[in-house]
Amino acid sequence: MTDVAAPPPSGPPPSDPPKRPIRPRRTLFPPDSLLTRATIIGIITLVLLLPLQLINGLVDDRQRYEADAIDSVTASWGRQQTFEGVAIVLPYRQKWTAGPRDIRELEGSLMLLPEKLDLAAQLSPEVMRRGLFDVTLYATTLDVVAEFALKPLKEHRADGRTMNWAAIALGLGLSDVRTIRGGTVEIDGRPLDWLPRSGNGPFSQLEIPLDFADLPQRETITVRFRLSLTGSDSLSFLPTGAHTEATVTSPWPSPSFIGRYLPSEQRVSAEGFRAHWSVPFLARGYGQLWDSERKSEPSPAMVQKTAFGVRLLSPVGPYRETDRALKYGILFIGLTFAVCLMLELATGVRPHYAQYGLIGLALCIFYLLLLSLSERIGFGLAYLLSASAVAAQAAAYNWAVHRSRLIGLAFAGLLAALYGTLYGLLQLEDAALLSGSFLLFVVLSIAMWLTRNLGRRVPA
């Protein structure tokens, strides 16, 4: 007996149960939304902070190399000079009783400062190049006239002291005596010569013995001399006269007047400067006669605080300018990426995120080109060449990405405008913050206007 298959059921086949429509999942960051792309591009912008920081570290390294080069030159030529002035130094001995049979003798010195001190300096600047770095140096001729009143020294005879008039001398103080070229000194018309002195106190760099037989009977003496010396960066003076007058002239066009006192008269032009100081006794803060044993001698720090003078400002170097430009780096990259997003909305072409990264790296390379070129050809020309190279590179890249010559040229024009604005901010110095803030406000206003229709639903 064979099995017979059951005949198929008659009638229409049963229909499948209806399927529920699949709804798209809603996410906070849809893959193709503007918010998603803006967020990822923002992350790329933050990642580009790393190469900017590396370039900033390179700028710091170059600044240290520059400081080392300057130090090596000034160590031989002369460092910052401070003319401390001249004083009459009179040694003495004084006996005092420490006990019934203990009589001791101490040695000290009186230092008499001049009643009137006139200084006139002619600075001759020179720029020396060491490798890639410029060092500002100067040579100066200093004419000095000092008038002394000897009465305060004589008043100490009756104070139980024995004055050693045979060892009285005129002492001179200078911060860096290695570069001095001493000339002839005239004391009341008598020519004398400076001698080296190995002392640690004030006015101890050079001296002249005042071996005048009639010196104890004199009331005043007048000292005139000229010094030729070299230095770097700045020249300062101490107002060691009861009344100090100082005049400095130089063909250097950019001086900076430093110290406690500003010039009473100054004239600065492209041909140089002339400055005059007048410092009275009451503005000085210490007396005319210093006694080493009675502690009437002021502290060196107190005296140094009264220094005044002039610093030869150098033109702003490439490292400082590059460092200032780097501070705008992240803002510069962010504005460029914002414009790229605007181009996406206008053209419908969406570059890959890697292409955004490459454009950002090109903007970082700009600062590296600027640093390396400005060391050799100056900041202005280096900025022009670096900006032109990066703008041309980015324009060609956008031309290839968008397949549009117009977009490539527009992008190049945008970068040119941004680089031009950045250069203008760097030149403004004091007004850079105000101008940069106003520029950001304008850029944000334009972006808000261009994006006013984003997300608006068009009525059916």
Coordinates of C-alpha atoms in Angstrom, one line a residue:
M1 CA 0.0 0.0 0.0
T2 CA 1.5 3.3 -1.0
D3 CA 1.1 6.6 0.7
V4 CA -0.6 9.2 -1.3
A5 CA 0.2 12.9 -0.6
A6 CA -2.7 15.0 0.4
P7 CA -3.8 17.3 -2.3
P8 CA -2.9 21.1 -1.8
P9 CA -5.6 23.1 -0.3
S10 CA -7.7 24.9 -2.7
G11 CA -8.2 28.6 -2.5
P12 CA -5.8 31.6 -2.2
P13 CA -2.6 31.1 -0.2
P14 CA -2.7 32.6 3.3
S15 CA -1.2 36.1 3.4
D16 CA 1.7 37.1 5.7
P17 CA 1.0 39.2 8.7
P18 CA 1.5 42.9 8.0
K19 CA 5.0 44.3 8.9
R20 CA 5.3 47.4 11.1
P21 CA 7.1 50.2 9.4
I22 CA 10.7 50.7 10.6
R23 CA 11.2 54.2 12.0
P24 CA 14.6 55.8 11.8
R25 CA 16.3 56.0 15.2
R26 CA 16.7 59.5 16.5
T27 CA 20.1 60.3 17.8
L28 CA 21.6 63.5 19.2
F29 CA 24.3 63.6 16.5
P30 CA 23.0 62.3 13.2
P31 CA 25.9 61.3 11.0
D32 CA 25.2 63.9 8.3
S33 CA 23.9 66.8 10.4
L34 CA 25.6 70.1 10.7
L35 CA 25.9 69.7 14.5
T36 CA 27.8 66.5 14.1
R37 CA 30.2 68.0 11.6
A38 CA 30.7 71.2 13.6
T39 CA 31.4 69.1 16.7
I40 CA 34.0 66.9 15.0
I41 CA 35.6 69.9 13.3
G42 CA 35.8 71.6 16.8
I43 CA 37.6 68.5 18.1
I44 CA 40.1 68.7 15.2
T45 CA 40.7 72.4 16.0
L46 CA 41.5 71.5 19.6
V47 CA 43.8 68.7 18.5
L48 CA 45.7 71.2 16.4
L49 CA 46.7 72.9 19.6
L50 CA 49.4 70.3 20.0
P51 CA 51.5 71.3 16.9
L52 CA 50.9 75.0 17.9
Q53 CA 52.4 74.2 21.3
L54 CA 55.4 72.4 19.8
I55 CA 56.1 75.4 17.6
N56 CA 55.7 77.7 20.6
G57 CA 58.3 75.6 22.4
L58 CA 60.6 76.0 19.4
V59 CA 60.2 79.8 19.7
D60 CA 61.3 79.6 23.4
D61 CA 64.3 77.5 22.4
R62 CA 65.4 80.1 19.8
Q63 CA 65.0 82.9 22.4
R64 CA 67.3 81.0 24.8
Y65 CA 69.9 80.6 22.0
E66 CA 69.6 84.4 21.3
A67 CA 70.1 85.1 25.0
D68 CA 73.2 82.9 25.1
A69 CA 74.6 84.7 22.0
I70 CA 74.0 88.1 23.6
D71 CA 75.7 87.0 26.8
S72 CA 78.8 85.7 25.0
V73 CA 79.2 89.0 23.2
T74 CA 78.6 91.3 26.1
A75 CA 80.9 89.2 28.3
S76 CA 83.8 90.5 26.2
W77 CA 82.5 93.9 25.0
G78 CA 80.9 95.1 28.3
R79 CA 77.6 94.6 30.1
Q80 CA 75.1 97.2 31.3
Q81 CA 77.1 100.1 32.7
T82 CA 76.3 102.1 35.8
F83 CA 78.6 105.1 36.6
E84 CA 78.6 105.3 40.4
G85 CA 80.5 108.6 40.5
V86 CA 83.6 109.8 42.4
A87 CA 84.3 110.4 46.1
I88 CA 87.2 111.6 48.2
V89 CA 88.2 108.7 50.5
L90 CA 90.1 109.6 53.7
P91 CA 91.3 106.8 56.0
Y92 CA 91.5 107.4 59.7
R93 CA 92.4 105.7 63.0
Q94 CA 90.5 106.0 66.3
K95 CA 91.4 104.7 69.7
W96 CA 88.8 103.6 72.1
T97 CA 88.8 102.0 75.6
A98 CA 87.2 98.6 75.9
G99 CA 88.3 98.1 79.6
P100 CA 90.6 99.4 82.3
R101 CA 93.7 98.2 80.5
D102 CA 92.2 97.4 77.1
I103 CA 92.8 100.2 74.6
R104 CA 91.9 99.3 71.1
E105 CA 92.4 101.0 67.8
L106 CA 90.1 100.7 64.8
E107 CA 90.6 101.7 61.3
G108 CA 87.9 103.3 59.1
S109 CA 87.4 105.7 56.3
L110 CA 85.3 108.7 55.4
M111 CA 83.9 109.0 51.9
L112 CA 83.0 112.6 50.8
L113 CA 80.6 113.0 47.9
P114 CA 80.8 116.0 45.6
E115 CA 78.7 119.1 46.1
K116 CA 78.1 119.3 42.4
L117 CA 78.3 116.6 39.8
D118 CA 78.0 117.3 36.0
L119 CA 77.9 114.4 33.6
A120 CA 77.8 114.5 29.8
A121 CA 77.7 111.2 27.8
Q122 CA 77.8 110.7 24.0
L123 CA 76.6 107.2 23.1
S124 CA 77.7 105.7 19.8
P125 CA 75.6 102.6 19.3
E126 CA 76.6 99.6 17.2
V127 CA 74.7 96.4 16.2
M128 CA 76.9 93.3 16.1
R129 CA 75.7 90.0 14.6
R130 CA 76.6 86.7 16.3
G131 CA 75.3 83.9 14.0
L132 CA 71.6 84.6 13.4
F133 CA 71.3 87.1 16.3
D134 CA 71.8 90.8 16.6
V135 CA 73.4 92.3 19.7
T136 CA 73.0 96.0 20.5
L137 CA 76.3 97.5 21.9
Y138 CA 77.6 101.0 22.4
A139 CA 80.8 102.9 23.0
T140 CA 80.6 106.1 25.1
T141 CA 82.7 109.1 26.0
L142 CA 81.8 110.4 29.5
D143 CA 82.9 113.9 30.6
V144 CA 82.7 114.5 34.3
V145 CA 83.1 117.6 36.5
A146 CA 82.9 117.2 40.2
E147 CA 83.3 119.9 42.8
F148 CA 84.0 119.0 46.4
A149 CA 83.7 121.1 49.7
L150 CA 86.3 119.8 52.2
K151 CA 84.8 121.3 55.3
P152 CA 82.9 118.1 56.4
L153 CA 86.2 116.2 56.5
K154 CA 88.0 118.8 58.7
E155 CA 85.1 118.8 61.2
H156 CA 86.0 115.2 62.2
R157 CA 89.5 116.1 63.5
A158 CA 88.1 116.9 67.0
D159 CA 86.2 113.6 67.2
G160 CA 89.1 111.6 68.6
R161 CA 90.3 110.5 65.2
T162 CA 93.7 110.7 63.6
M163 CA 93.2 111.5 59.9
N164 CA 95.7 109.9 57.5
W165 CA 95.9 112.8 55.1
A166 CA 98.9 111.1 53.4
A167 CA 96.6 108.3 52.2
I168 CA 93.7 110.5 51.0
A169 CA 92.6 109.6 47.4
L170 CA 90.0 110.2 44.9
G171 CA 88.0 107.0 44.2
L172 CA 85.8 106.1 41.2
G173 CA 83.0 103.6 41.0
L174 CA 81.9 101.8 37.8
S175 CA 79.9 98.6 37.5
D176 CA 82.0 97.0 34.8
V177 CA 85.5 98.4 34.9
R178 CA 87.0 95.9 32.4
T179 CA 86.2 98.0 29.4
I180 CA 87.2 101.4 30.7
R181 CA 89.7 103.6 28.9
G182 CA 90.8 106.2 31.4
G183 CA 92.1 109.5 30.3
T184 CA 94.0 112.3 32.1
V185 CA 92.4 113.8 35.2
E186 CA 92.7 117.4 36.1
I187 CA 92.4 118.3 39.8
D188 CA 92.5 122.1 40.2
G189 CA 94.3 122.2 36.9
R190 CA 96.9 119.6 37.8
P191 CA 97.1 116.6 35.5
L192 CA 97.1 113.2 37.1
D193 CA 96.5 109.6 36.0
W194 CA 94.1 106.9 37.3
L195 CA 95.5 103.9 39.1
P196 CA 93.8 100.5 39.6
R197 CA 92.4 99.8 43.0
S198 CA 91.4 96.4 44.4
G199 CA 88.7 97.3 46.8
N200 CA 85.3 95.8 47.5
G201 CA 83.5 98.9 48.7
P202 CA 82.0 101.8 46.8
F203 CA 84.2 104.0 44.6
S204 CA 86.9 101.4 44.6
Q205 CA 87.5 100.6 41.0
L206 CA 90.1 103.3 40.2
E207 CA 91.8 105.9 42.4
I208 CA 94.2 108.9 42.3
P209 CA 96.3 109.7 45.4
L210 CA 95.7 113.3 46.4
D211 CA 99.2 114.0 47.5
F212 CA 98.8 117.8 47.8
A213 CA 100.8 119.3 50.6
D214 CA 98.3 122.0 51.2
L215 CA 95.2 119.8 50.9
P216 CA 94.2 120.0 54.7
Q217 CA 94.1 123.8 54.3
R218 CA 92.0 123.9 51.1
E219 CA 88.3 124.6 51.2
T220 CA 87.3 123.1 47.8
I221 CA 88.8 121.1 44.9
T222 CA 87.5 120.6 41.4
V223 CA 88.0 117.4 39.4
R224 CA 87.6 117.1 35.6
F225 CA 88.2 114.0 33.6
R226 CA 87.0 112.1 30.6
L227 CA 86.3 108.3 30.4
S228 CA 85.9 106.2 27.3
L229 CA 84.2 102.9 27.9
T230 CA 82.0 100.3 26.2
G231 CA 78.8 98.5 27.3
S232 CA 75.6 97.1 26.1
D233 CA 71.9 97.6 26.5
S234 CA 71.8 100.5 29.0
L235 CA 73.9 103.2 30.6
S236 CA 72.9 104.4 34.1
F237 CA 74.2 107.0 36.7
L238 CA 74.0 107.3 40.4
P239 CA 73.1 110.8 41.7
T240 CA 76.1 111.0 44.1
G241 CA 76.3 114.8 43.9
A242 CA 74.4 117.0 46.2
H243 CA 73.2 118.4 42.9
T244 CA 73.5 116.1 39.9
E245 CA 73.2 117.2 36.3
A246 CA 73.4 114.5 33.5
T247 CA 73.0 114.8 29.8
V248 CA 73.0 111.9 27.3
T249 CA 73.0 112.3 23.5
S250 CA 73.0 109.5 20.9
P251 CA 71.9 108.9 17.3
W252 CA 69.9 105.9 18.5
P253 CA 66.2 106.6 17.5
S254 CA 64.4 104.4 20.2
P255 CA 65.5 105.1 23.7
S256 CA 63.8 104.0 26.9
F257 CA 64.4 106.2 30.0
I258 CA 64.8 104.0 33.1
G259 CA 65.4 104.4 36.8
R260 CA 63.9 106.5 39.6
Y261 CA 64.1 109.8 37.8
L262 CA 62.8 110.7 34.4
P263 CA 64.6 113.4 32.3
S264 CA 63.6 117.0 33.0
E265 CA 64.1 117.6 29.3
Q266 CA 64.1 115.1 26.4
R267 CA 64.0 115.2 22.6
V268 CA 63.6 112.1 20.6
S269 CA 63.5 111.9 16.8
A270 CA 64.4 109.6 13.9
E271 CA 67.9 111.1 14.0
G272 CA 68.5 110.3 17.7
F273 CA 67.8 111.6 21.1
R274 CA 69.0 114.1 23.8
A275 CA 68.0 113.8 27.4
H276 CA 68.8 115.9 30.5
W277 CA 68.4 115.0 34.1
S278 CA 68.6 117.3 37.2
V279 CA 68.5 115.5 40.6
P280 CA 68.6 117.7 43.8
F281 CA 70.0 116.5 47.1
L282 CA 66.6 116.2 48.8
A283 CA 65.4 113.7 46.2
R284 CA 68.3 111.4 46.7
G285 CA 67.7 110.0 50.2
Y286 CA 71.3 109.7 51.6
G287 CA 73.9 112.1 53.0
Q288 CA 77.1 113.6 51.7
L289 CA 79.6 112.0 54.1
W290 CA 79.7 108.3 54.7
D291 CA 81.5 106.8 57.7
S292 CA 82.4 103.2 57.3
E293 CA 82.6 102.6 61.1
R294 CA 79.6 104.6 62.3
K295 CA 77.3 102.9 59.9
S296 CA 76.3 106.2 58.2
E297 CA 77.2 104.6 54.9
P298 CA 73.9 103.7 53.1
S299 CA 73.3 100.1 51.9
P300 CA 74.3 99.3 48.4
A301 CA 70.7 98.3 47.6
M302 CA 69.5 101.7 48.7
V303 CA 72.0 103.6 46.6
Q304 CA 71.3 101.4 43.5
K305 CA 67.6 102.2 43.8
T306 CA 68.4 105.8 43.0
A307 CA 70.0 105.0 39.6
F308 CA 68.7 106.6 36.4
G309 CA 69.6 106.4 32.8
V310 CA 68.7 105.2 29.3
R311 CA 68.2 101.8 27.6
L312 CA 68.8 101.4 23.9
L313 CA 65.7 99.6 22.8
S314 CA 66.2 97.2 19.9
P315 CA 63.5 96.7 17.2
V316 CA 61.0 94.0 18.1
G317 CA 62.7 90.8 17.2
P318 CA 61.3 87.9 15.1
Y319 CA 60.8 85.7 18.2
R320 CA 58.6 88.1 20.0
E321 CA 56.6 88.8 16.9
T322 CA 56.2 85.1 16.1
D323 CA 55.2 84.5 19.7
R324 CA 52.5 87.1 19.5
A325 CA 51.2 85.7 16.2
L326 CA 51.0 82.2 17.8
K327 CA 48.6 83.6 20.4
Y328 CA 46.1 84.1 17.7
G329 CA 46.7 80.6 16.2
I330 CA 43.7 78.7 17.5
L331 CA 41.4 81.6 16.7
F332 CA 42.8 81.8 13.2
I333 CA 42.3 78.0 12.6
G334 CA 38.8 78.2 14.1
L335 CA 37.7 81.1 11.8
T336 CA 39.1 79.2 8.7
F337 CA 37.2 76.1 9.6
A338 CA 34.0 78.1 10.2
V339 CA 34.3 79.5 6.6
C340 CA 34.8 76.0 5.3
L341 CA 31.5 75.0 6.9
M342 CA 29.9 78.0 5.2
L343 CA 31.2 76.7 1.9
E344 CA 29.7 73.3 2.6
L345 CA 26.3 74.9 3.1
A346 CA 26.6 77.0 0.0
T347 CA 27.9 74.3 -2.3
G348 CA 26.6 71.0 -0.8
V349 CA 30.1 69.5 -1.1
R350 CA 31.3 68.0 2.2
P351 CA 35.0 67.5 2.5
H352 CA 36.3 64.6 4.5
Y353 CA 37.5 65.3 8.0
A354 CA 41.0 64.3 7.1
Q355 CA 40.9 67.2 4.6
Y356 CA 40.0 69.6 7.4
G357 CA 43.0 68.2 9.3
L358 CA 45.4 68.8 6.4
I359 CA 44.2 72.4 6.0
G360 CA 44.7 72.9 9.8
L361 CA 48.2 71.5 9.6
A362 CA 49.0 73.9 6.7
L363 CA 47.9 76.8 8.9
C364 CA 50.3 75.5 11.6
I365 CA 53.1 75.2 9.2
F366 CA 52.7 78.9 8.5
Y367 CA 54.1 79.7 11.9
L368 CA 57.1 77.4 11.4
L369 CA 57.9 79.0 8.0
L370 CA 57.5 82.5 9.6
L371 CA 59.9 81.6 12.4
S372 CA 62.6 80.1 10.2
L373 CA 62.4 82.8 7.5
S374 CA 62.3 85.8 9.9
E375 CA 65.6 84.8 11.4
R376 CA 67.3 85.5 8.1
I377 CA 65.2 88.0 6.1
G378 CA 63.3 90.0 8.7
F379 CA 59.8 89.6 10.1
G380 CA 57.9 91.6 7.5
L381 CA 59.2 89.9 4.4
A382 CA 59.0 86.5 6.1
Y383 CA 55.4 87.1 6.9
L384 CA 54.5 88.0 3.4
L385 CA 56.3 84.9 1.9
S386 CA 54.9 82.5 4.5
A387 CA 51.3 83.8 4.2
S388 CA 51.5 83.7 0.3
A389 CA 52.8 80.1 0.3
V390 CA 50.2 78.8 2.7
A391 CA 47.3 80.7 1.0
A392 CA 48.3 79.4 -2.4
Q393 CA 48.6 75.8 -1.1
A394 CA 45.2 75.9 0.6
A395 CA 43.6 77.5 -2.4
A396 CA 44.9 74.8 -4.7
Y397 CA 43.7 72.1 -2.3
N398 CA 40.2 73.5 -2.1
W399 CA 40.1 73.9 -5.8
A400 CA 40.8 70.1 -6.1
V401 CA 38.3 69.2 -3.3
H402 CA 35.4 71.3 -4.6
R403 CA 36.2 71.0 -8.3
S404 CA 35.7 74.7 -8.5
R405 CA 38.2 77.4 -9.5
L406 CA 35.9 80.1 -8.0
I407 CA 35.9 78.4 -4.5
G408 CA 39.6 78.0 -4.6
L409 CA 40.1 81.6 -5.4
A410 CA 37.6 82.7 -2.8
F411 CA 39.4 80.6 -0.2
A412 CA 42.7 82.2 -1.1
G413 CA 41.1 85.6 -0.8
L414 CA 39.7 84.7 2.6
L415 CA 43.1 83.5 3.9
A416 CA 44.7 86.7 2.5
A417 CA 42.2 88.8 4.4
L418 CA 42.8 86.9 7.6
Y419 CA 46.6 87.1 7.3
G420 CA 46.4 90.8 6.6
T421 CA 44.2 91.4 9.6
L422 CA 46.6 89.4 11.8
Y423 CA 49.5 91.4 10.6
G424 CA 47.7 94.6 11.3
L425 CA 46.9 93.4 14.9
L426 CA 50.6 92.6 15.4
Q427 CA 51.6 96.1 14.4
L428 CA 49.1 97.9 16.6
E429 CA 50.9 96.9 19.9
D430 CA 48.9 98.9 22.5
A431 CA 45.6 98.8 20.6
A432 CA 45.8 95.1 19.6
L433 CA 43.4 93.9 22.3
L434 CA 40.7 96.5 21.5
S435 CA 41.0 95.9 17.7
G436 CA 41.0 92.1 18.1
S437 CA 37.9 92.2 20.3
F438 CA 36.1 94.4 17.8
L439 CA 37.1 92.1 14.9
L440 CA 35.7 89.0 16.7
F441 CA 32.4 90.8 17.3
V442 CA 32.1 91.7 13.6
V443 CA 33.0 88.1 12.5
L444 CA 30.4 86.7 14.9
S445 CA 27.8 89.1 13.7
I446 CA 28.4 88.1 10.1
A447 CA 28.2 84.4 11.0
M448 CA 24.9 84.9 12.8
W449 CA 23.5 86.7 9.8
L450 CA 24.6 84.0 7.3
T451 CA 23.2 81.2 9.5
R452 CA 19.9 82.9 10.4
N453 CA 17.9 80.5 8.2
L454 CA 19.4 77.3 9.5
G455 CA 16.8 74.9 10.8
R456 CA 13.8 77.0 9.6
R457 CA 11.1 74.8 8.1
V458 CA 9.8 75.8 4.7
P459 CA 5.9 75.7 4.8
A460 CA 4.3 73.1 2.5

